[in-house]
Short mmCIF file of C-alpha atoms and ligand atoms in Angstrom, two decimals:
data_model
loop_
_atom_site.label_atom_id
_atom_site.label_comp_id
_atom_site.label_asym_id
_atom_site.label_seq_id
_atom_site.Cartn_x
_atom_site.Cartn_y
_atom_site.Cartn_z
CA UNK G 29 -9.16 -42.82 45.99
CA UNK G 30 -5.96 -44.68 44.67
CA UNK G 31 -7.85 -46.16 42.01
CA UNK G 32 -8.60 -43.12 40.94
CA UNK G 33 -4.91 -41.87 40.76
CA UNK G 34 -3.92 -44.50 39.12
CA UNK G 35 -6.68 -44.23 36.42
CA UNK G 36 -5.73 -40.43 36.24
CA UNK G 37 -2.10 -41.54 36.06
CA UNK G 38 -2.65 -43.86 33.11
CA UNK G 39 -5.20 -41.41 31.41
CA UNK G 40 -2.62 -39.14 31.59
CA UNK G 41 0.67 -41.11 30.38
CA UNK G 42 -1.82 -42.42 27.22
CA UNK G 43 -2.47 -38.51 26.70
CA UNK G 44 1.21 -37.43 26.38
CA UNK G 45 1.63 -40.52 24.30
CA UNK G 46 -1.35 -39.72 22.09
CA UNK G 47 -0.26 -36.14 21.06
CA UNK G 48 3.64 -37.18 21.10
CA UNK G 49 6.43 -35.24 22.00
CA UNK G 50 7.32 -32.46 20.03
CA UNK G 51 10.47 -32.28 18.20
CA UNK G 52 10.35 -35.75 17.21
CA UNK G 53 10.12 -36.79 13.99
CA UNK G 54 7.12 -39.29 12.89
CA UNK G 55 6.03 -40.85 9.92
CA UNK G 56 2.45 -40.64 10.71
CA UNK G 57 0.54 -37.33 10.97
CA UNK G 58 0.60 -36.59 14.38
CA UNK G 59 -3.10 -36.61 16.59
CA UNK G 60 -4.20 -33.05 16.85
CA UNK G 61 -5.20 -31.79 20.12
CA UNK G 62 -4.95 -28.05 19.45
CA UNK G 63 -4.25 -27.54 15.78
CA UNK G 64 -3.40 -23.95 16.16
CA UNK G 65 -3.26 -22.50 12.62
CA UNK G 66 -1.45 -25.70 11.36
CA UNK G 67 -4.53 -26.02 8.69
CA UNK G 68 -6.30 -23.25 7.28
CA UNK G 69 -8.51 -22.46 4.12
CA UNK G 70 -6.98 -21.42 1.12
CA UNK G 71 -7.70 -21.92 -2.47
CA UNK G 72 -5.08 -23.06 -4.55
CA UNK G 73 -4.57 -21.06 -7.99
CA UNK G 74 -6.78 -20.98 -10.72
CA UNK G 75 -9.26 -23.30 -8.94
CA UNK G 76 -13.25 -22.60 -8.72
CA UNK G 77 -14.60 -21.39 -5.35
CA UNK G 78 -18.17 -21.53 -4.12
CA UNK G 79 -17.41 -18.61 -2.07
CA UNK G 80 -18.00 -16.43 -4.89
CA UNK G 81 -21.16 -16.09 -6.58
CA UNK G 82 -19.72 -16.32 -9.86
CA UNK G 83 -17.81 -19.46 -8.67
CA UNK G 84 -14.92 -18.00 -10.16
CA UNK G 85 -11.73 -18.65 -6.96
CA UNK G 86 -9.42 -15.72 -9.07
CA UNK G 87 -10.66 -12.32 -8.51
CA UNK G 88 -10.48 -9.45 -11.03
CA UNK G 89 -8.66 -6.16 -10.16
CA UNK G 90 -11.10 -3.31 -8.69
CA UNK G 91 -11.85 -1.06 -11.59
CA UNK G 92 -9.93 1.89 -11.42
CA UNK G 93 -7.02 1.05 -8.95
CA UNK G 94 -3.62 0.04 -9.81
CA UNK G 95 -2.28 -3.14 -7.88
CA UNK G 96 0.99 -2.63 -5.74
CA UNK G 97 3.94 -2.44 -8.23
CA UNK G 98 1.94 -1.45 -11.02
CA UNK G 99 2.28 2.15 -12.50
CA UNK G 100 -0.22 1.46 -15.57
CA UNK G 101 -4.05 2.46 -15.25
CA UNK G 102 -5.94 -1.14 -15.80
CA UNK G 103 -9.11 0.56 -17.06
CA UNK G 104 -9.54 0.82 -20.79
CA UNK G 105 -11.05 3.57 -20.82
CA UNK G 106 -8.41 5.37 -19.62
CA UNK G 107 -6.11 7.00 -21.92
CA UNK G 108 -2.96 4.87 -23.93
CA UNK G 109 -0.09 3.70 -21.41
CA UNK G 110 2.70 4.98 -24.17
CA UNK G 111 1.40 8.48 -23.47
CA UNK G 112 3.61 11.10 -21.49
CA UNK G 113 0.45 11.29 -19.09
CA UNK G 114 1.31 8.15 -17.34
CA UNK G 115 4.54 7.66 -18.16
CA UNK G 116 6.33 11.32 -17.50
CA UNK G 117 9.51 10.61 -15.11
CA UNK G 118 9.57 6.97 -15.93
CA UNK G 119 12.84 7.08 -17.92
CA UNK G 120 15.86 7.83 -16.82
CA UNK G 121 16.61 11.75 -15.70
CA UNK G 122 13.78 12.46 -18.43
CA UNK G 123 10.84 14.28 -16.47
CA UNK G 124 8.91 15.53 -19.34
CA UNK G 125 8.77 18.89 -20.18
CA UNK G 126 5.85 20.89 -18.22
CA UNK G 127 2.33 19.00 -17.64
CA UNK G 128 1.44 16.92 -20.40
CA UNK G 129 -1.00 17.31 -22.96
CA UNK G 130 -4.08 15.34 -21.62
CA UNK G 131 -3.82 17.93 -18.42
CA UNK G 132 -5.73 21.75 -18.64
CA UNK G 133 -4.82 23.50 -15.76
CA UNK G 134 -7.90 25.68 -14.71
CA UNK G 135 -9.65 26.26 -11.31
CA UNK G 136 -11.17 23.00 -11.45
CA UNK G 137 -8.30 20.82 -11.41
CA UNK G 138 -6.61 22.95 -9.01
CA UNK G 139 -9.61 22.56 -6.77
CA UNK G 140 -9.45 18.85 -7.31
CA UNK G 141 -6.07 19.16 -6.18
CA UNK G 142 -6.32 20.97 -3.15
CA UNK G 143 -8.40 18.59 -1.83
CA UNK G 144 -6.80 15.01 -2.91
CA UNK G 145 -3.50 17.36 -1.44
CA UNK G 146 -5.56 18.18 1.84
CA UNK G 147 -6.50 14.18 2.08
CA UNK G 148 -3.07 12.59 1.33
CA UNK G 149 0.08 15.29 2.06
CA UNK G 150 -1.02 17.62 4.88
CA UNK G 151 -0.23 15.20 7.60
CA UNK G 152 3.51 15.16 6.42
CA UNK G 153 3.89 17.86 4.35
CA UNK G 154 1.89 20.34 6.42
CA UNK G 155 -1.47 22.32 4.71
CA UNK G 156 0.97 24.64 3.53
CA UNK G 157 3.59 22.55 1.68
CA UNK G 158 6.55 23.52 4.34
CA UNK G 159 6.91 20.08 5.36
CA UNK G 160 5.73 21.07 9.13
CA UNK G 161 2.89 18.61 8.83
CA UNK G 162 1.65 17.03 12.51
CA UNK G 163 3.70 14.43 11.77
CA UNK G 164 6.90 16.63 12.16
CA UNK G 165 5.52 16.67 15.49
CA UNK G 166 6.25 13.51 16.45
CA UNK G 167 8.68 11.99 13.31
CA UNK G 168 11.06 14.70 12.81
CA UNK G 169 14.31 12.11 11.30
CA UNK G 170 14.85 12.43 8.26
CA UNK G 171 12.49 15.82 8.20
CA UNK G 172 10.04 15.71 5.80
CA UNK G 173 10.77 17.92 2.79
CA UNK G 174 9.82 21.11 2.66
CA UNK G 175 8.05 21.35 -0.78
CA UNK G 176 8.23 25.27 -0.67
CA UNK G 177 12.24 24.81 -0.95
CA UNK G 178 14.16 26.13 -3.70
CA UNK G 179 15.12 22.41 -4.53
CA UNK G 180 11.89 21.28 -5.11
CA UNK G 181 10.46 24.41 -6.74
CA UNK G 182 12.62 24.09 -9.36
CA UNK G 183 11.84 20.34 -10.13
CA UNK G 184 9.96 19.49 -13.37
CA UNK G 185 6.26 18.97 -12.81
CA UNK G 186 7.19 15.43 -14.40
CA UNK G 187 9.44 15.05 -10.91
CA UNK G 188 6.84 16.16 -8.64
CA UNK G 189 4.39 13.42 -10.29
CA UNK G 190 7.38 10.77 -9.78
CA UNK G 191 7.83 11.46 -6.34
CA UNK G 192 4.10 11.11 -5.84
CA UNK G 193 3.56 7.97 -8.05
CA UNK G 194 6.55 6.18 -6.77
CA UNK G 195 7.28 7.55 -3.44
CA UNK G 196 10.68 9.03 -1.63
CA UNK G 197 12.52 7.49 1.04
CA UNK G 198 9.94 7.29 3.64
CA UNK G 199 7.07 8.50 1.79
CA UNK G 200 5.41 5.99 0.10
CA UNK G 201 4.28 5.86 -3.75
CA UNK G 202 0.84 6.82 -4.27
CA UNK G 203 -0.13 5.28 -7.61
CA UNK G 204 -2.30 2.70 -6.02
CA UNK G 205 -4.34 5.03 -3.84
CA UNK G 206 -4.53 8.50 -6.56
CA UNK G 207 -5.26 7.36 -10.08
CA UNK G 208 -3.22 9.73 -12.82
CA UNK G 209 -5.79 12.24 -13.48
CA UNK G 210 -5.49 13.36 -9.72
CA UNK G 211 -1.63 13.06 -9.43
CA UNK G 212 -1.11 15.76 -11.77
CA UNK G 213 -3.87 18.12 -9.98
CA UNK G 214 -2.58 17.28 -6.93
CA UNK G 215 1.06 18.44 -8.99
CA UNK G 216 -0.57 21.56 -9.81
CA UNK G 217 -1.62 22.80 -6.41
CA UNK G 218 2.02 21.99 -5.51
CA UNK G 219 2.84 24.42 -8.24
CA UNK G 220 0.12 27.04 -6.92
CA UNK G 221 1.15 26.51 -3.45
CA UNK G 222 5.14 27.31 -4.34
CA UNK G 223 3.72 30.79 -6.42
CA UNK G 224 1.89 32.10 -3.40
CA UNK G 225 4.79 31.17 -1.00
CA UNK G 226 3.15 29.71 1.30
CA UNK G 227 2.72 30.87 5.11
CA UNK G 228 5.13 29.24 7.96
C1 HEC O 13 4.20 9.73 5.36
C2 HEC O 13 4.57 11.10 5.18
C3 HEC O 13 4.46 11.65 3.77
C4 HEC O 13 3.32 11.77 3.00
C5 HEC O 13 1.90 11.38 3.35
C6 HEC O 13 3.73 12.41 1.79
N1 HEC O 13 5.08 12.65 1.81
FE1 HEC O 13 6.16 13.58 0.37
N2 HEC O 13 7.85 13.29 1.43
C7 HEC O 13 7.93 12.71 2.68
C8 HEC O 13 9.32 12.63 3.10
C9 HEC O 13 9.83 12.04 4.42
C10 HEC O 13 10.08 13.18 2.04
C11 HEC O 13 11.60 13.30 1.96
C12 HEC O 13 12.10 12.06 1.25
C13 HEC O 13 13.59 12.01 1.07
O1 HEC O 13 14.15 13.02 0.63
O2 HEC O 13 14.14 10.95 1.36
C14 HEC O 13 9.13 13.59 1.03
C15 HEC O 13 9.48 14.21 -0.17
C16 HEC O 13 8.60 14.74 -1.07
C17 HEC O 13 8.96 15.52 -2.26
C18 HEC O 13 10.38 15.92 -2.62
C19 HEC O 13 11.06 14.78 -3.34
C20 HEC O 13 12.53 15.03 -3.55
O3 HEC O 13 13.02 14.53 -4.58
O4 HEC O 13 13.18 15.67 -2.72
C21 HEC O 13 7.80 15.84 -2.89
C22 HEC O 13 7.67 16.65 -4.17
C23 HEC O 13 6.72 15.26 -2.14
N3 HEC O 13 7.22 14.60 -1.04
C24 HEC O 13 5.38 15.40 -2.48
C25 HEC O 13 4.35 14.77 -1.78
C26 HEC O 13 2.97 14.82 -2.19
C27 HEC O 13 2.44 15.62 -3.37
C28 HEC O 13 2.26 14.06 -1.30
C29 HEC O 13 0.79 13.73 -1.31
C30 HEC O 13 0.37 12.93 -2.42
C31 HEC O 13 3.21 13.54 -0.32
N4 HEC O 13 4.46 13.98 -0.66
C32 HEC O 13 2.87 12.73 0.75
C33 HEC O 13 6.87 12.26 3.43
C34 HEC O 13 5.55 12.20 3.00
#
């Protein structure tokens, strides 16, 4: 029995020796016992991977999303990045005048709208635009705007398309989750939604 205290004795004094005391510094790499996430995969830039089939470690953008910080559509197919389309509210005070050209407001697009509206503002902004959305429910500072105001009825379209793309305060921007086309629909149901007047 005391041998084998003093072997577990000496295994353990070589053990705390082995792994070292923390906070000390060494020249040597310390011995690993639990790494925790001191080492971890990663791929350094521009370098091949075998992960990928195509071997290729850089991956392209997802076609027809806009990365974080981005307002500009990266499709080419899409139309020019000079034109008012994409670019309405981007300079200054200047909001555009009306939708822009590339835009035909007809039930379609106002049907496309409702629903994109329905997926991304009705928890916030409420189904009706008032701004009673469930999350008033719970998140009531700073209250969510009421889109049926005054105030906001009388912002350009080219505003209402800002505040979507780039966000407001607490609401985030949306040009990485609704491409351009369905900004401005979802801009035109706000429009239809402040003519009918909504319901409280
Ligand atoms: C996470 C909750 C949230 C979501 C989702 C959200 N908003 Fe907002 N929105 C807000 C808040 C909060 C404000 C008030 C911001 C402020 O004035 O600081 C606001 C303000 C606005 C304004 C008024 C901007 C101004 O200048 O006063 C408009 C227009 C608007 N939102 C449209 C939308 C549209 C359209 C969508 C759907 C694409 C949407 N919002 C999604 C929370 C949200």
């Amino acid at each position: 029995m005391r041998w084998f205290f003093l072997i577990l004795f000496a295994v353990a004094v070589m053990f705390a020796v082995g792994i070292g005391p923390r906070g000390e510094k060494f020249s040597k790499p310390p011995l690993y016992v639990f790494n925790d996430m001191d080492w971890q995969d990663k791929l350094k830039f521009q370098k091949p991977s075998e992960f990928f089939e195509n071997g290729q470690g850089a991956r392209k953008p997802v076609a027809n999303t806009v990365p974080i910080g981005y307002t500009f559509p990266t499709s080419p197919d899409s139309a020019p990045a000079e034109s008012e389309y994409f670019l309405n509210g981007t300079f200054g005070d200047y909001y555009g005048d009306g939708m822009p050209a590339e835009v035909t407001v007809d039930n379609a697009l106002l049907q496309r709208g409702q629903e994109r509206y329905q997926i991304f503002c009705t928890p916030c902004h409420g189904t009706s635009g008032n701004g009673q959305g469930i999350v008033s429910k719970y998140w009531a500072i700073p209250p969510t705007a009421n889109l049926l105001d005054p105030r906001v009825v009388a912002m350009p379209d080219g505003q209402i398309f800002w505040t979507i793309t780039h966000g407001k305060g607490l609401m985030g921007p949306y040009n990485g989750a609704i491409p351009a086309a369905d900004r401005w629909a979802i801009t035109a149901y706000v429009r239809a939604m402040q003519a009918a007047g909504g319901s409280k």
